[in-house]
Amino acid sequence: MVALAQESRPEVGEAPEGGEPEVAVFEQRGLLTPQGRWVLEPSLSYVHSSALEVSIEGFTIIPALAIGLIDVSETERDTLTAAVAARYGVTDRFEVALKVPYVYREQRVRRRDILVDTEMARISGSDGYGLGDVEFSMHYQINTADRGGPFYIANLKVKTRTGKDPFEVDRRDVVDEDGNRIGELFDEQPTGSGFWGVQPSITMIYPTDPAVIYGNISYLWNVERDVGSGFGRVDPGDAIGASLGMGISLNNRTSMSLGYDHSVVQRTRTERDSGLDAVFSRRQVGTLLWGVSHRVSQRSTLNLSVGMGVTEAAPDVQISLRMPMRF
């Protein structure tokens, strides 16, 4: 239920919002979209994640012997997002942006009850598609440092809940052969998080020929609300994020980047939460980033980025293809 938004950080393989892809652009005074100009950016991204969960309903006599039902489930999720973003330069140091995504999501669950008289695994799944959560953002270049000093950009992003949220879709209980409830599944996958989100952040860009070092720190506030459906008020965990990376210019048209992104996501709480549940108070989401950017023409750039999860809570792989076009 928590959406981790990262668009305010520089994407691997390219300059920050509105910048040219090659490293040489950072020698200029302006990094954002020039005043009165537009940038239109279609994009396509794919995210795959998997998880293995073991649930024991019973008691343990000794550490090696459990009496009761042991349920093992393996979950795979695939998300494909097509989006169009538009950025406009209000001044040479201030720009506004809008992003509209269309989401297709699929989930498959393979489940087996270990201590029952069957060797058959059950596979179930669901999918969903439609408008995702629309995002609005603003970016302000704080300084106009000459060569030799870093640039700083202040960002503010607001994520709406225009997508279908997890509390609007139908669910069904998962039961064992004796009729005991062991979980639940979505009949239809949501396309949004179900919560408004506000994310301020600061981006640092330091040009040091032939490379550019970039970093970002952010705080994501997910706004709590009453979701009904027997859940009452739900407060999604906020997230503190940081990223660091380096881009290297291969020639005057192509650059490559390596980076790392890490977020600490706090626990989601509900009215029914007693605070005594044995769950971790936070989750660590770490992603190793690689990307390449190639200038197709004077007005368009093709950017490919790949993210590989290095912590258990992170998606296994994230692939994004974007093509900003300047007008």
Coordinates of C-alpha atoms in Angstrom, one line a residue, residues 26-276:
F26 CA 26.5 20.5 -16.5
E27 CA 29.0 23.2 -17.4
Q28 CA 26.1 25.4 -18.3
R29 CA 24.3 27.6 -15.7
G30 CA 20.8 26.1 -16.3
L31 CA 19.8 22.5 -15.8
L32 CA 16.0 22.7 -16.0
T33 CA 13.7 23.3 -18.9
P34 CA 14.4 26.8 -20.3
Q35 CA 11.8 29.5 -19.9
G36 CA 8.8 29.1 -22.2
R37 CA 9.9 25.7 -23.5
W38 CA 8.2 22.3 -23.2
V39 CA 9.6 18.8 -22.7
L40 CA 7.3 15.8 -23.6
E41 CA 8.4 12.5 -22.3
P42 CA 6.7 9.2 -23.2
S43 CA 8.0 6.2 -21.2
L44 CA 7.5 2.5 -20.7
S45 CA 8.6 0.6 -17.6
Y46 CA 8.4 -3.0 -16.4
V47 CA 8.8 -4.2 -12.8
H48 CA 9.0 -7.8 -11.7
S49 CA 9.0 -8.9 -8.0
S50 CA 8.7 -12.2 -6.3
A51 CA 8.4 -13.4 -2.7
L52 CA 8.3 -16.6 -0.7
E53 CA 6.2 -16.8 2.5
V54 CA 5.9 -19.5 5.0
S55 CA 2.9 -19.5 7.5
I56 CA 2.6 -21.9 10.4
E57 CA -0.8 -22.4 12.1
G58 CA -0.1 -24.5 15.1
F59 CA 2.6 -25.0 17.8
T60 CA 6.1 -26.2 18.1
I61 CA 7.2 -29.1 20.4
I62 CA 10.9 -28.8 19.6
P63 CA 12.6 -26.5 17.1
A64 CA 12.6 -29.2 14.4
L65 CA 9.0 -30.4 15.0
A66 CA 5.9 -28.3 14.2
I67 CA 2.4 -29.5 14.8
G68 CA -0.3 -27.8 12.7
L69 CA -0.7 -26.5 9.2
I70 CA 2.3 -25.2 7.3
D71 CA 1.4 -23.1 4.3
V72 CA 4.0 -22.2 1.8
S73 CA 3.2 -19.6 -0.9
E74 CA 5.3 -18.1 -3.7
T75 CA 4.1 -14.8 -5.2
E76 CA 5.1 -13.2 -8.5
R77 CA 4.0 -9.8 -9.6
D78 CA 4.6 -8.0 -12.9
T79 CA 3.7 -4.4 -13.6
L80 CA 3.9 -2.7 -17.0
T81 CA 3.4 1.1 -17.0
A82 CA 3.0 3.3 -20.0
A83 CA 3.2 7.0 -19.1
V84 CA 3.4 10.5 -20.7
A85 CA 5.1 13.3 -18.8
A86 CA 5.2 17.0 -19.7
R87 CA 7.5 19.6 -18.2
Y88 CA 7.3 23.4 -18.7
G89 CA 9.9 26.0 -17.9
V90 CA 8.3 28.8 -16.0
T91 CA 11.7 30.5 -15.7
D92 CA 15.2 29.3 -16.5
R93 CA 15.5 28.0 -12.9
F94 CA 11.9 26.8 -12.2
E95 CA 9.8 24.2 -14.0
V96 CA 6.5 22.4 -13.4
A97 CA 5.7 18.9 -14.5
L98 CA 2.7 16.5 -14.9
K99 CA 2.9 12.7 -15.3
V100 CA -0.1 10.5 -16.4
P101 CA 0.5 6.7 -16.2
Y102 CA -1.5 3.8 -17.5
V103 CA -0.9 0.6 -15.5
Y104 CA -1.2 -3.1 -16.2
R105 CA -0.6 -5.4 -13.3
E106 CA -0.6 -9.2 -12.9
Q107 CA -0.1 -11.3 -9.8
R108 CA 0.3 -15.1 -9.6
V109 CA 0.4 -17.1 -6.3
R110 CA 1.5 -20.7 -6.0
R111 CA 0.5 -22.3 -2.7
R112 CA 1.0 -25.7 -1.1
D113 CA -0.1 -27.0 2.3
I114 CA 2.8 -29.1 3.6
L115 CA 1.3 -31.1 6.4
V116 CA -1.8 -32.3 4.6
D117 CA -2.4 -35.4 2.5
T118 CA -1.7 -33.9 -0.9
E119 CA 1.3 -33.1 -3.1
M120 CA -0.6 -30.8 -5.4
A121 CA 0.3 -27.1 -5.5
R122 CA -2.5 -24.6 -6.2
I123 CA -1.9 -21.7 -8.6
S124 CA -4.2 -18.7 -8.7
G125 CA -3.8 -15.2 -10.0
S126 CA -5.5 -12.0 -11.1
D127 CA -4.8 -8.9 -13.1
G128 CA -5.9 -5.3 -13.5
Y129 CA -5.4 -2.4 -15.8
G130 CA -6.4 1.3 -16.0
L131 CA -5.3 4.8 -15.1
G132 CA -2.6 5.0 -12.4
D133 CA -1.8 7.7 -9.9
V134 CA -1.3 11.0 -11.6
E135 CA 1.7 13.0 -10.4
F136 CA 2.4 16.8 -10.2
S137 CA 5.9 18.1 -9.5
M138 CA 7.9 21.3 -9.3
H139 CA 11.7 21.8 -9.6
Y140 CA 13.7 24.8 -8.6
Q141 CA 17.4 25.2 -9.3
I142 CA 18.8 26.9 -6.1
N143 CA 22.2 28.1 -7.4
T144 CA 23.9 28.9 -10.7
A145 CA 27.4 27.7 -9.7
D146 CA 30.1 28.0 -12.3
R147 CA 32.4 25.1 -13.2
G148 CA 34.0 23.6 -10.2
G149 CA 31.0 23.8 -7.8
P150 CA 28.0 21.6 -7.4
F151 CA 24.4 22.5 -8.4
Y152 CA 21.5 22.0 -6.1
I153 CA 17.9 21.5 -7.2
A154 CA 14.9 21.5 -4.8
N155 CA 12.0 19.2 -5.8
L156 CA 8.4 18.8 -4.6
K157 CA 6.2 16.1 -5.9
V158 CA 2.5 15.3 -5.2
K159 CA 1.0 11.9 -6.0
T160 CA -2.7 11.7 -6.3
R161 CA -4.9 8.6 -6.0
T162 CA -6.6 8.6 -9.4
G163 CA -5.8 4.9 -9.8
K164 CA -8.0 2.1 -8.5
D165 CA -6.8 1.5 -5.0
P166 CA -6.4 -1.9 -3.1
F167 CA -9.6 -1.2 -1.1
E168 CA -11.8 -0.8 -4.1
V169 CA -11.2 -4.1 -5.7
D170 CA -12.9 -7.4 -4.7
R171 CA -11.1 -10.0 -2.6
R172 CA -11.6 -13.6 -1.9
D173 CA -10.5 -15.7 1.1
V174 CA -8.0 -18.6 0.6
V175 CA -8.9 -21.6 2.7
D176 CA -7.4 -25.0 3.3
E177 CA -9.1 -28.4 2.7
D178 CA -10.7 -28.1 6.2
G179 CA -12.2 -24.7 5.5
N180 CA -9.7 -22.7 7.6
R181 CA -8.8 -19.3 6.3
I182 CA -5.1 -19.0 5.5
G183 CA -5.1 -15.7 3.5
E184 CA -6.8 -13.7 0.8
L185 CA -6.3 -12.8 -2.9
F186 CA -7.4 -10.0 -5.1
D187 CA -9.9 -10.8 -7.7
E188 CA -8.7 -7.7 -9.6
Q189 CA -5.3 -6.0 -9.2
P190 CA -5.3 -2.3 -8.2
T191 CA -3.6 0.3 -10.4
G192 CA -2.9 2.8 -7.6
S193 CA -1.7 3.0 -4.1
G194 CA -4.9 4.4 -2.6
F195 CA -3.2 7.3 -0.8
W196 CA -2.0 10.8 -1.5
G197 CA 1.7 11.2 -1.3
V198 CA 3.9 14.3 -0.9
Q199 CA 7.6 14.1 -1.5
P200 CA 10.1 16.9 -1.0
S201 CA 13.7 16.3 -2.0
I202 CA 17.1 17.9 -2.7
T203 CA 19.2 16.9 -5.7
M204 CA 23.0 17.6 -5.9
I205 CA 24.9 17.5 -9.2
Y206 CA 28.6 17.9 -9.1
P207 CA 30.4 18.0 -12.5
T208 CA 34.0 16.7 -12.5
D209 CA 35.3 16.1 -16.0
P210 CA 34.8 13.5 -17.5
A211 CA 32.2 12.4 -14.9
V212 CA 29.2 13.8 -13.1
I213 CA 28.5 12.8 -9.5
Y214 CA 24.8 13.1 -8.4
G215 CA 23.0 12.5 -5.1
N216 CA 19.5 12.9 -3.7
I217 CA 17.8 12.8 -0.4
S218 CA 14.0 12.7 0.0
Y219 CA 11.2 12.2 2.4
L220 CA 7.9 10.7 1.3
W221 CA 4.8 11.4 3.3
N222 CA 1.9 9.1 2.6
V223 CA -1.3 10.8 3.9
E224 CA -3.5 8.5 6.1
R225 CA -7.2 8.2 5.4
D226 CA -10.3 6.2 6.3
V227 CA -10.5 3.4 3.7
G228 CA -13.6 1.7 5.1
S229 CA -14.1 -1.9 4.2
G230 CA -13.6 -2.9 7.8
F231 CA -10.1 -1.5 7.9
G232 CA -10.9 2.0 9.3
R233 CA -8.2 4.6 9.2
V234 CA -4.9 3.4 7.6
D235 CA -1.6 5.2 8.0
P236 CA 0.9 4.1 5.3
G237 CA 4.5 4.2 6.4
D238 CA 6.5 7.2 5.3
A239 CA 9.8 6.6 3.6
I240 CA 13.2 8.2 3.8
G241 CA 15.2 7.9 0.6
A242 CA 18.7 8.5 -0.6
S243 CA 20.6 7.8 -3.8
L244 CA 24.1 8.3 -5.1
G245 CA 25.7 7.7 -8.5
M246 CA 28.0 8.8 -11.2
G247 CA 27.6 9.4 -14.9
I248 CA 30.4 9.1 -17.4
S249 CA 30.4 10.6 -20.9
L250 CA 31.5 8.0 -23.5
N251 CA 31.3 10.6 -26.3
N252 CA 29.4 13.7 -27.2
R253 CA 26.2 11.7 -27.8
T254 CA 26.3 8.8 -25.3
S255 CA 26.7 8.6 -21.5
M256 CA 26.5 5.7 -19.0
S257 CA 25.7 5.8 -15.3
L258 CA 26.0 3.6 -12.2
G259 CA 24.2 4.3 -9.0
Y260 CA 22.5 3.0 -5.8
D261 CA 19.1 4.0 -4.4
H262 CA 18.0 3.1 -0.9
S263 CA 14.7 3.8 0.9
V264 CA 13.7 3.1 4.5
V265 CA 9.9 2.5 4.6
Q266 CA 8.1 2.7 8.0
R267 CA 5.5 0.2 9.1
T268 CA 1.9 0.7 7.9
R269 CA -0.6 1.0 10.8
T270 CA -4.4 0.6 11.0
E271 CA -7.1 1.2 13.6
R272 CA -7.1 -2.6 14.2
D273 CA -3.3 -2.6 14.8
S274 CA -2.7 -3.5 18.5
G275 CA 1.0 -2.6 18.2
L276 CA 1.9 -6.1 19.6

